[in-house]
Short mmCIF file of C-alpha atoms in Angstrom, two decimals:
data_model
loop_
_atom_site.label_atom_id
_atom_site.label_comp_id
_atom_site.label_asym_id
_atom_site.label_seq_id
_atom_site.Cartn_x
_atom_site.Cartn_y
_atom_site.Cartn_z
CA MET F 276 11.10 7.09 18.20
CA ASN F 277 11.09 11.04 18.07
CA LEU F 278 12.15 10.80 14.55
CA LEU F 279 8.62 10.10 13.73
CA THR F 280 7.57 13.27 15.02
CA VAL F 281 10.43 15.07 12.71
CA LEU F 282 9.02 13.00 9.69
CA VAL F 283 5.19 13.97 9.82
CA ILE F 284 6.63 17.63 9.25
CA LEU F 285 9.59 17.05 7.24
CA LEU F 286 8.11 14.90 4.70
CA PRO F 287 5.57 17.17 3.30
CA LEU F 288 7.65 20.16 3.76
CA ALA F 289 10.40 18.45 1.47
CA GLY F 290 7.73 17.21 -0.84
CA CYS F 291 6.26 20.74 -1.64
CA LEU F 292 9.76 21.86 -2.57
CA VAL F 293 10.87 18.68 -4.41
CA VAL F 294 7.89 18.62 -6.72
CA LEU F 295 8.36 21.96 -8.11
CA ALA F 296 11.28 20.60 -9.78
CA LEU F 297 9.35 17.44 -11.40
CA PRO F 298 7.41 17.32 -14.62
CA GLU F 299 3.86 18.08 -14.42
CA ARG F 300 3.03 14.62 -15.22
CA VAL F 301 4.45 13.05 -12.16
CA ALA F 302 3.60 15.64 -9.62
CA VAL F 303 0.37 13.91 -8.58
CA GLY F 304 2.02 10.57 -8.18
CA PHE F 305 4.86 12.07 -6.33
CA CYS F 306 2.25 13.63 -3.93
CA VAL F 307 0.74 10.12 -3.23
CA TYR F 308 4.10 9.03 -2.44
CA VAL F 309 5.01 11.77 -0.04
CA SER F 310 1.89 11.81 1.91
CA GLY F 311 1.55 8.16 1.96
CA LEU F 312 4.94 7.88 3.65
CA THR F 313 3.73 10.98 5.84
CA LEU F 314 0.50 8.55 6.92
CA ALA F 315 2.89 5.85 7.60
CA ALA F 316 4.88 7.89 10.02
CA ALA F 317 1.50 8.90 11.74
CA VAL F 318 0.52 5.46 12.25
CA GLY F 319 3.97 4.86 13.54
CA MET F 320 3.22 7.41 16.03
CA VAL F 321 0.07 5.46 16.94
CA THR F 322 2.12 2.13 17.45
CA TRP F 323 4.92 3.77 19.40
CA PHE F 324 2.62 5.94 21.65
CA ASP F 325 2.30 4.69 25.26
CA TYR F 326 -1.50 4.77 25.86
CA GLY F 327 -1.00 4.27 29.56
CA ARG F 328 0.70 7.65 29.68
CA ALA F 329 -1.77 9.38 27.37
CA ASP F 330 -1.74 12.19 29.60
CA GLN F 331 1.90 13.06 29.11
CA VAL F 332 3.66 14.44 26.22
CA GLN F 333 5.58 11.65 24.24
CA LEU F 334 7.70 11.45 21.25
CA SER F 335 8.89 14.91 22.09
CA VAL F 336 11.27 16.96 20.23
CA ASP F 337 12.89 19.87 21.94
CA LEU F 338 15.88 21.85 20.42
CA PRO F 339 17.12 25.29 20.69
CA TRP F 340 15.57 27.56 17.86
CA ILE F 341 16.39 30.93 18.70
CA PRO F 342 18.36 31.18 21.86
CA ALA F 343 18.65 34.76 22.27
CA LEU F 344 14.79 34.77 22.82
CA GLY F 345 14.74 31.70 24.60
CA LEU F 346 12.54 30.33 21.87
CA ARG F 347 12.73 26.44 21.31
CA LEU F 348 11.51 24.02 18.76
CA HIS F 349 9.37 22.03 20.92
CA LEU F 350 7.11 19.34 19.51
CA GLY F 351 5.30 16.19 20.70
CA VAL F 352 2.10 14.43 21.09
CA ASP F 353 -0.49 13.31 23.87
CA GLY F 354 -3.71 12.20 23.76
CA ILE F 355 -5.42 14.96 22.90
CA SER F 356 -3.20 15.91 19.89
CA LEU F 357 -2.48 12.37 18.44
CA PRO F 358 -5.94 11.66 16.90
CA LEU F 359 -5.85 14.91 14.80
CA VAL F 360 -2.10 14.47 13.71
CA VAL F 361 -3.39 10.79 12.42
CA LEU F 362 -6.97 12.44 10.92
CA THR F 363 -4.37 15.32 9.06
CA ALA F 364 -2.40 12.42 7.71
CA LEU F 365 -5.11 10.58 6.51
CA LEU F 366 -7.29 13.22 4.68
CA CYS F 367 -4.08 14.55 3.08
CA ALA F 368 -3.39 10.99 1.82
CA LEU F 369 -6.65 10.84 0.47
CA CYS F 370 -6.70 14.00 -1.15
CA ALA F 371 -3.83 13.08 -3.10
CA VAL F 372 -5.11 9.61 -3.95
CA TYR F 373 -8.43 11.40 -5.15
CA LEU F 374 -6.18 13.37 -7.59
CA THR F 375 -5.24 10.53 -9.47
CA ARG F 376 -8.64 10.04 -10.96
CA PRO F 377 -8.39 10.60 -14.82
CA ALA F 378 -11.85 12.32 -14.75
CA GLY F 379 -10.34 14.74 -11.65
CA SER F 380 -6.93 15.47 -13.20
CA PRO F 381 -6.27 18.99 -12.15
CA ASP F 382 -4.79 21.80 -14.19
CA ARG F 383 -1.49 22.88 -13.07
CA PRO F 384 -0.95 19.72 -10.68
CA ARG F 385 2.58 20.65 -9.72
CA ALA F 386 1.50 23.90 -8.39
CA LEU F 387 -1.54 22.52 -6.60
CA VAL F 388 0.06 19.61 -4.81
CA SER F 389 3.08 21.79 -3.56
CA LEU F 390 0.46 24.11 -1.94
CA LEU F 391 -1.46 20.96 -0.57
CA LEU F 392 1.84 19.56 1.09
CA LEU F 393 2.67 23.12 2.46
CA ALA F 394 -0.55 23.37 4.03
CA GLN F 395 -0.24 19.98 5.40
CA VAL F 396 2.95 21.11 7.19
CA GLY F 397 1.05 23.89 8.94
CA MET F 398 -1.88 21.79 9.82
CA THR F 399 0.33 18.90 11.29
CA GLY F 400 2.66 21.54 13.00
CA THR F 401 -0.22 23.39 14.76
CA PHE F 402 -1.20 20.13 16.49
CA LEU F 403 2.33 19.03 17.44
CA ALA F 404 3.73 22.59 18.61
CA LEU F 405 4.31 22.92 22.33
CA ASP F 406 5.64 26.51 22.13
CA LEU F 407 3.34 29.35 21.70
CA LEU F 408 5.19 31.09 19.08
CA LEU F 409 5.83 28.01 17.25
CA PHE F 410 2.07 27.10 17.48
CA PHE F 411 1.31 30.63 16.08
CA MET F 412 3.99 30.10 13.07
CA PHE F 413 2.51 26.81 11.97
CA PHE F 414 -1.18 28.16 12.48
CA GLU F 415 -0.53 30.98 9.79
CA VAL F 416 1.48 28.70 7.50
CA VAL F 417 -2.03 27.13 6.12
CA LEU F 418 -3.38 30.53 5.45
CA VAL F 419 -1.45 31.34 2.15
CA PRO F 420 -1.64 27.76 0.33
CA MET F 421 -5.28 27.66 1.06
CA TYR F 422 -5.99 31.13 -0.22
CA ALA F 423 -4.18 29.86 -3.36
CA VAL F 424 -6.00 26.62 -3.67
CA ILE F 425 -9.30 28.11 -3.51
CA ALA F 426 -8.38 31.08 -5.73
CA GLY F 427 -6.63 29.00 -8.22
CA TRP F 428 -8.70 25.79 -8.75
CA GLY F 429 -12.01 26.85 -7.69
CA GLY F 430 -14.91 25.71 -9.44
CA GLY F 431 -17.09 29.15 -9.73
CA PRO F 432 -16.58 32.84 -10.95
CA GLY F 433 -16.42 33.79 -7.13
CA ARG F 434 -13.42 31.68 -6.17
CA VAL F 435 -11.23 34.75 -6.13
CA ALA F 436 -13.53 36.97 -3.84
CA ALA F 437 -14.12 33.72 -1.49
CA ALA F 438 -10.30 33.45 -1.47
CA ARG F 439 -10.15 37.14 -0.63
CA GLN F 440 -12.66 36.73 2.18
CA PHE F 441 -11.02 33.59 3.89
CA ILE F 442 -7.80 35.40 4.11
CA LEU F 443 -9.08 38.69 5.37
CA TYR F 444 -10.95 37.15 8.14
CA THR F 445 -8.58 34.61 9.31
CA LEU F 446 -5.53 37.37 8.77
CA LEU F 447 -7.64 39.42 11.26
CA GLY F 448 -8.49 36.69 13.78
CA SER F 449 -4.53 35.79 13.43
CA GLY F 450 -3.74 39.43 14.55
CA VAL F 451 -6.07 39.15 17.56
CA LEU F 452 -4.68 35.67 18.74
CA LEU F 453 -1.13 36.97 18.43
CA THR F 454 -2.01 39.83 20.83
CA GLY F 455 -3.60 37.45 23.22
CA LEU F 456 -0.46 34.89 23.05
CA LEU F 457 1.82 38.36 23.55
CA VAL F 458 -0.42 39.19 26.65
CA ILE F 459 0.12 35.64 28.13
CA TYR F 460 3.96 35.93 27.60
CA THR F 461 4.14 39.41 29.17
CA SER F 462 2.62 38.24 32.35
CA THR F 463 4.49 34.93 32.55
CA SER F 464 7.80 35.52 30.61
CA THR F 465 7.46 31.92 29.05
CA LEU F 466 5.93 30.32 25.98
CA ASP F 467 6.12 27.01 26.67
CA ILE F 468 2.87 25.49 26.49
CA LEU F 469 3.64 22.43 28.93
CA GLU F 470 4.91 25.19 31.63
CA LEU F 471 1.98 27.45 31.21
CA THR F 472 -0.62 24.62 31.52
CA ARG F 473 1.45 23.23 34.85
CA ARG F 474 1.07 26.80 36.28
CA GLY F 475 -2.76 26.64 35.61
CA GLY F 476 -2.91 30.43 35.45
CA ALA F 477 -0.35 31.29 38.47
CA GLY F 478 1.14 34.47 37.99
CA ILE F 479 -1.77 35.94 35.74
CA GLY F 480 -4.33 38.15 37.27
CA ALA F 481 -8.02 37.49 37.01
CA THR F 482 -8.63 40.65 34.79
CA VAL F 483 -5.62 40.08 32.57
CA GLN F 484 -6.75 36.30 32.23
CA VAL F 485 -10.09 37.43 31.03
CA VAL F 486 -8.65 40.00 28.48
CA ALA F 487 -6.26 37.38 27.09
CA PHE F 488 -8.68 34.72 26.77
CA LEU F 489 -11.19 37.18 24.87
CA LEU F 490 -8.18 37.99 22.53
CA VAL F 491 -7.11 34.05 22.23
CA ALA F 492 -10.55 32.87 21.89
CA GLY F 493 -11.57 35.80 19.74
CA GLY F 494 -8.72 34.87 17.17
CA LEU F 495 -9.23 31.09 17.25
CA ALA F 496 -13.18 31.63 17.01
CA VAL F 497 -12.60 32.62 13.49
CA LYS F 498 -10.99 29.41 12.22
CA VAL F 499 -13.59 27.26 14.46
CA PRO F 500 -15.74 29.19 12.83
CA VAL F 501 -18.03 30.71 15.77
CA TRP F 502 -21.15 32.33 14.83
CA PRO F 503 -21.10 35.02 13.66
CA LEU F 504 -17.63 35.08 12.38
CA HIS F 505 -18.43 32.20 10.06
CA SER F 506 -19.43 34.04 7.07
CA TRP F 507 -16.11 33.24 5.25
CA LEU F 508 -16.87 29.44 5.49
CA PRO F 509 -19.80 28.80 3.11
CA ASP F 510 -18.45 30.64 0.08
CA ALA F 511 -14.79 29.17 0.76
CA HIS F 512 -16.49 25.91 0.56
CA THR F 513 -18.72 26.45 -2.32
CA GLU F 514 -15.80 27.94 -4.59
CA ALA F 515 -13.06 25.47 -3.27
CA PRO F 516 -12.08 22.47 -5.21
CA THR F 517 -13.04 19.09 -3.73
CA VAL F 518 -9.83 18.33 -1.86
CA GLY F 519 -9.64 22.29 -0.81
CA SER F 520 -13.00 21.81 0.89
CA VAL F 521 -12.28 18.49 2.35
CA LEU F 522 -9.34 19.86 4.14
CA LEU F 523 -10.90 22.94 5.18
CA ALA F 524 -13.73 21.09 7.03
CA GLY F 525 -11.85 18.13 7.78
CA VAL F 526 -8.79 19.71 9.51
CA LEU F 527 -8.41 23.53 9.22
CA LEU F 528 -11.82 24.14 11.34
CA LYS F 529 -10.09 21.86 14.06
CA MET F 530 -7.01 24.20 14.58
CA GLY F 531 -9.56 26.69 16.45
CA SER F 532 -11.05 24.47 18.52
CA TYR F 533 -7.89 22.57 19.51
CA GLY F 534 -6.25 25.98 20.27
CA LEU F 535 -9.04 26.60 22.87
CA VAL F 536 -8.60 23.19 24.47
CA ARG F 537 -4.74 23.18 24.07
CA ILE F 538 -4.07 26.71 25.26
CA ALA F 539 -7.18 28.95 26.17
CA VAL F 540 -8.72 26.68 28.60
CA PRO F 541 -5.91 25.34 30.74
CA VAL F 542 -3.82 28.41 30.44
CA LEU F 543 -6.14 30.84 31.62
CA PRO F 544 -8.76 29.24 33.86
CA ALA F 545 -9.89 32.25 35.42
CA GLY F 546 -10.71 34.00 32.07
CA ALA F 547 -12.18 30.48 30.91
CA ALA F 548 -14.82 30.43 33.88
CA GLU F 549 -15.77 34.18 33.03
CA ILE F 550 -16.26 33.85 29.35
CA ALA F 551 -17.45 30.19 29.06
CA PRO F 552 -21.21 30.86 29.11
CA VAL F 553 -20.68 33.25 26.25
CA LEU F 554 -19.00 30.62 24.33
CA GLY F 555 -21.81 28.36 25.30
CA ALA F 556 -24.64 30.89 23.96
CA LEU F 557 -22.56 31.21 20.75
CA GLY F 558 -22.47 27.69 20.20
CA VAL F 559 -25.90 26.84 20.51
CA VAL F 560 -27.00 30.01 18.50
CA GLY F 561 -24.52 28.55 15.59
CA ILE F 562 -26.09 25.29 16.01
CA VAL F 563 -29.79 26.56 15.31
CA TYR F 564 -28.89 29.09 12.95
CA ALA F 565 -26.67 26.79 10.88
CA ALA F 566 -29.76 24.27 10.78
CA LEU F 567 -32.00 26.83 9.66
CA ALA F 568 -29.76 28.01 7.03
CA CYS F 569 -29.18 24.64 5.75
CA LEU F 570 -33.12 24.12 5.11
CA ALA F 571 -32.83 27.29 2.74
CA GLN F 572 -29.84 26.05 0.86
CA ARG F 573 -30.19 24.89 -2.96
CA ASP F 574 -26.46 24.03 -3.20
CA LEU F 575 -25.14 20.93 -1.64
CA LYS F 576 -21.87 22.03 -1.07
CA ARG F 577 -23.12 25.14 0.38
CA LEU F 578 -25.54 22.98 2.67
CA ILE F 579 -22.73 21.05 3.88
CA ALA F 580 -20.71 24.21 4.61
CA PHE F 581 -23.41 25.54 6.75
CA SER F 582 -23.57 22.00 8.55
CA SER F 583 -20.19 22.46 9.44
CA VAL F 584 -21.04 25.64 11.67
CA GLY F 585 -23.42 23.64 13.29
CA HIS F 586 -21.35 20.72 14.19
CA MET F 587 -18.70 22.60 15.34
CA GLY F 588 -21.38 24.33 17.52
CA PHE F 589 -21.65 21.32 19.56
CA VAL F 590 -17.86 21.10 19.68
CA LEU F 591 -17.98 24.99 21.23
CA LEU F 592 -20.68 23.85 23.78
CA GLY F 593 -18.67 20.90 25.02
CA ILE F 594 -16.00 23.10 25.52
CA ALA F 595 -17.72 25.91 27.21
CA THR F 596 -18.81 23.26 29.84
CA LEU F 597 -15.28 23.27 31.25
CA THR F 598 -15.94 19.57 32.31
CA PRO F 599 -13.82 16.24 31.27
CA ALA F 600 -16.93 15.15 29.64
CA GLY F 601 -17.35 18.25 27.63
CA LEU F 602 -13.75 18.42 26.48
CA ASN F 603 -13.80 14.80 25.66
CA GLY F 604 -17.04 15.32 23.79
CA ALA F 605 -15.38 18.02 21.76
CA LEU F 606 -12.42 16.24 20.68
CA PHE F 607 -14.70 13.21 19.67
CA ALA F 608 -16.75 15.56 17.73
CA ASN F 609 -13.82 17.08 16.12
CA LEU F 610 -12.83 13.83 14.88
CA ALA F 611 -16.05 12.48 13.83
CA HIS F 612 -16.65 15.74 11.98
CA GLY F 613 -13.35 15.49 10.13
CA LEU F 614 -14.23 12.05 8.85
CA ILE F 615 -18.05 12.47 7.97
CA THR F 616 -17.84 16.09 6.60
CA GLY F 617 -14.70 14.95 4.60
CA LEU F 618 -16.57 12.28 3.06
CA LEU F 619 -19.67 14.47 2.27
CA PHE F 620 -17.41 16.92 0.51
CA PHE F 621 -15.77 13.91 -1.44
CA LEU F 622 -19.37 12.96 -2.42
CA ALA F 623 -20.41 16.17 -3.48
CA GLY F 624 -17.30 16.46 -5.46
CA GLY F 625 -18.19 13.49 -7.20
CA LEU F 626 -21.60 14.43 -7.91
CA ALA F 627 -20.34 17.66 -9.34
CA GLN F 628 -17.88 15.79 -11.70
CA ARG F 629 -20.87 13.72 -13.03
CA CYS F 630 -23.59 16.40 -13.10
CA GLY F 631 -21.67 19.31 -13.80
CA ASP F 632 -22.54 21.33 -10.65
CA THR F 633 -23.94 20.54 -7.19
CA ASP F 634 -27.27 22.58 -7.53
CA ILE F 635 -29.74 20.33 -5.54
CA ALA F 636 -32.47 20.72 -8.25
CA GLY F 637 -30.02 20.30 -11.02
CA LEU F 638 -28.81 17.16 -9.67
CA GLY F 639 -32.10 15.52 -10.59
CA GLY F 640 -32.86 13.33 -7.74
CA GLY F 641 -33.23 9.72 -7.95
CA LEU F 642 -29.59 8.90 -7.25
CA LEU F 643 -30.30 5.99 -5.29
CA GLY F 644 -31.60 4.33 -8.55
CA ARG F 645 -29.20 6.22 -10.99
CA ALA F 646 -25.99 5.25 -9.22
CA PRO F 647 -26.92 2.79 -6.41
CA ARG F 648 -23.27 2.76 -4.66
CA LEU F 649 -22.73 6.60 -4.65
CA GLY F 650 -26.53 7.37 -3.69
CA GLY F 651 -25.96 4.46 -0.90
CA LEU F 652 -22.65 6.19 0.38
CA LEU F 653 -24.57 9.47 0.30
CA VAL F 654 -27.21 8.27 2.40
CA PHE F 655 -24.41 6.75 4.84
CA ALA F 656 -22.76 9.97 5.24
CA ALA F 657 -25.91 12.05 5.83
CA ILE F 658 -27.25 9.58 8.52
CA ALA F 659 -23.74 9.68 10.29
CA SER F 660 -23.85 13.43 10.05
CA LEU F 661 -27.25 13.71 11.65
CA GLY F 662 -25.86 11.53 14.73
CA LEU F 663 -27.35 8.42 14.45
CA PRO F 664 -26.47 5.95 17.36
CA GLY F 665 -23.71 3.65 16.27
CA LEU F 666 -22.02 5.86 14.07
CA ALA F 667 -19.27 8.25 14.80
CA GLY F 668 -21.28 11.39 14.70
CA PHE F 669 -23.41 10.28 17.82
CA TRP F 670 -20.88 10.18 20.68
CA GLY F 671 -19.48 13.94 20.37
CA GLU F 672 -22.93 15.44 20.35
CA LEU F 673 -24.28 13.47 23.14
CA LEU F 674 -21.42 14.15 25.50
CA ALA F 675 -21.91 17.83 24.55
CA LEU F 676 -25.62 17.78 25.65
CA LEU F 677 -24.91 15.70 28.66
CA SER F 678 -21.92 17.79 30.04
CA ALA F 679 -24.23 20.96 29.50
CA PHE F 680 -26.58 19.15 32.01
CA GLN F 681 -23.73 18.90 34.59
CA PRO F 682 -21.30 21.93 33.64
CA ALA F 683 -18.36 22.97 36.07
CA GLY F 684 -19.31 24.01 39.28
CA ALA F 685 -18.47 27.51 38.71
CA LEU F 686 -20.77 27.66 35.97
CA ASP F 687 -24.85 28.57 36.40
CA ARG F 688 -26.35 25.30 35.69
CA GLU F 689 -29.89 26.65 35.03
CA LEU F 690 -28.25 28.57 31.97
CA TYR F 691 -26.63 25.52 30.60
CA LEU F 692 -29.83 23.77 30.89
CA GLY F 693 -31.18 26.04 28.33
CA PHE F 694 -28.13 25.55 26.40
CA MET F 695 -28.94 21.94 26.30
CA ALA F 696 -32.34 22.36 25.23
CA VAL F 697 -31.76 24.99 22.51
CA ALA F 698 -28.83 22.46 21.34
CA GLY F 699 -31.34 19.48 21.32
CA LEU F 700 -33.73 21.55 19.24
CA GLY F 701 -30.70 22.16 16.73
CA ALA F 702 -30.20 18.40 16.64
CA VAL F 703 -33.85 17.84 15.47
CA LEU F 704 -33.53 20.34 12.87
CA THR F 705 -29.94 19.07 11.68
CA ALA F 706 -32.09 15.57 11.17
CA GLY F 707 -34.51 17.64 9.20
CA TYR F 708 -32.46 19.44 6.79
CA LEU F 709 -30.47 16.31 6.08
CA LEU F 710 -33.28 14.16 5.44
CA VAL F 711 -34.93 16.81 3.20
CA MET F 712 -31.71 16.68 1.22
CA LEU F 713 -31.73 12.92 0.99
CA ARG F 714 -35.56 13.19 -0.33
CA ARG F 715 -34.45 15.51 -2.98
CA VAL F 716 -31.09 13.96 -4.31
CA ALA F 717 -31.30 10.45 -3.29
CA GLN F 718 -35.10 9.48 -3.73
CA GLY F 719 -37.57 10.49 -6.44
CA PRO F 720 -37.95 9.59 -10.06
CA VAL F 721 -34.98 7.79 -11.44
CA GLY F 722 -33.61 10.08 -14.48
CA GLU F 723 -30.68 9.34 -16.75
CA PRO F 724 -28.19 6.89 -15.13
CA VAL F 725 -24.64 8.49 -14.11
CA ALA F 726 -21.31 6.65 -13.65
CA ASP F 727 -21.12 4.82 -10.17
CA VAL F 728 -18.35 4.78 -7.88
CA SER F 729 -14.99 4.30 -9.39
CA ALA F 730 -11.95 2.06 -8.29
CA VAL F 731 -10.13 5.18 -7.01
CA GLU F 732 -13.13 6.66 -5.25
CA TRP F 733 -13.63 3.65 -3.43
CA VAL F 734 -10.13 3.36 -2.60
CA VAL F 735 -10.46 7.16 -1.03
CA TRP F 736 -13.88 6.95 0.58
CA ALA F 737 -13.84 3.37 1.89
CA PRO F 738 -11.60 4.22 4.60
CA LEU F 739 -13.70 6.85 5.93
CA VAL F 740 -16.68 4.76 5.69
CA VAL F 741 -14.93 2.08 7.88
CA LEU F 742 -13.57 4.79 10.56
CA VAL F 743 -16.90 6.18 10.79
CA VAL F 744 -18.45 2.85 11.80
CA VAL F 745 -15.53 1.88 14.03
CA ALA F 746 -15.30 4.89 15.94
CA GLY F 747 -19.31 4.58 16.22
CA LEU F 748 -19.32 1.26 17.48
CA TRP F 749 -16.28 1.48 19.79
CA PRO F 750 -16.01 4.99 21.05
CA ARG F 751 -13.51 4.16 23.75
CA LEU F 752 -10.66 3.85 20.79
CA VAL F 753 -10.78 7.68 20.85
CA LEU F 754 -12.04 8.37 24.30
CA GLY F 755 -9.63 6.17 25.97
CA VAL F 756 -6.78 8.15 24.53
CA THR F 757 -8.24 11.49 25.38
CA ASP F 758 -9.74 11.10 28.68
CA GLY F 759 -6.59 11.05 30.90
CA ALA F 760 -4.94 13.94 28.86
CA VAL F 761 -8.16 15.97 29.45
CA ARG F 762 -8.37 15.43 32.97
CA THR F 763 -4.82 16.32 33.24
CA LEU F 764 -5.30 19.45 31.34
CA LEU F 765 -8.23 20.70 33.56
CA GLY F 766 -6.08 19.89 36.74
CA GLY F 767 -3.52 22.05 35.49
CA GLY F 768 -0.79 19.71 35.81
#
């Protein structure tokens, strides 16, 4: 069923072109149809995937692309990429449905949904690509449509400046990433990611590996984002429309961390071992910094944006341990963050539509009394985000901390014990700022009632709630898919 791999890219690509020829009034409905078909194709990939061979690439497509340069259109999924492909299809489909709300009908819907479908092509292709140049091209496809979505449909006067900051940061990171990929190619004469992974750094000198790892990881770090390269993120999230914020947090950030796992660590193992302590340090600094920044925020969307920096810090710490537990934890945290933070941004968008903005003081408090279902969903998403056991946010952070307790043998265990202690402090601070936010927004005196959750909002938000619970209670549903592929990745073959 290799056709499914083609469809998850071809359907949104065709949709983004066809919708431009349709009337404005049917654009959103057409986007729902296309994204629904794409989600069905992604579910088909889940069905046809052989979980007994999750460490091997399946449903692959390998066709000549530019024969003169030896480039091939090489796509496929394994246990590492499959969950992210499904997450992308799900969030894109939910965003399309969210746009059907009468109260949330966007201006110029035809242009907006065309851009969202084009962004979906880039996001999905990044997780499917098995060629370095193809990976880079899909990685870049996302930038222009997301820039346009923030600048054209953002909700504040600073949207153009935020979009400009987003594109400048990410283009700079992309230039650094491309340089690193070219260093790998000049040392190995191949762009095939599977072949490079099998070699496990063979043929690349230790010094070259360090340089290449710095370039590749540095370019990807902008997208994660790693502190201190995160400053584009809060403004972009605050100014972006709801669907833009959901996709930025739910998928775009995962492209950077996925690149670290898929390319940087297995292809450049000597460089990874040398630079991993630096990544770990940046990760834990980001965790604490983001928590302190969240305590000072007065805008709900900005608070959620800074929280993403902290959560991705746990992802980076897991990767930096270079252990199966750490990488599994990073991949699980990626998935959990996409579900939970996607839900949080949907809820923030719903509050902004009802109350006029997302200023915490302006929201008035007492949400549990004013709109009990909406307030209950906000409480649920917040406690999932702080890592309550039994919900999806718990397992990734736990595995990151446990892997820091026993990192790879080549790493300094005492240093990583320090990382674990600092990250633990960050987890406590995370609980603190989320509980403070709930006290100010969900509790307190009950003011004027606001509209509770609508039928369309239930359709969009309920799947995320269910998946957060299911992944939290049965983490093996994710870890059972990723573990074999991670162990093969670290073994170089």
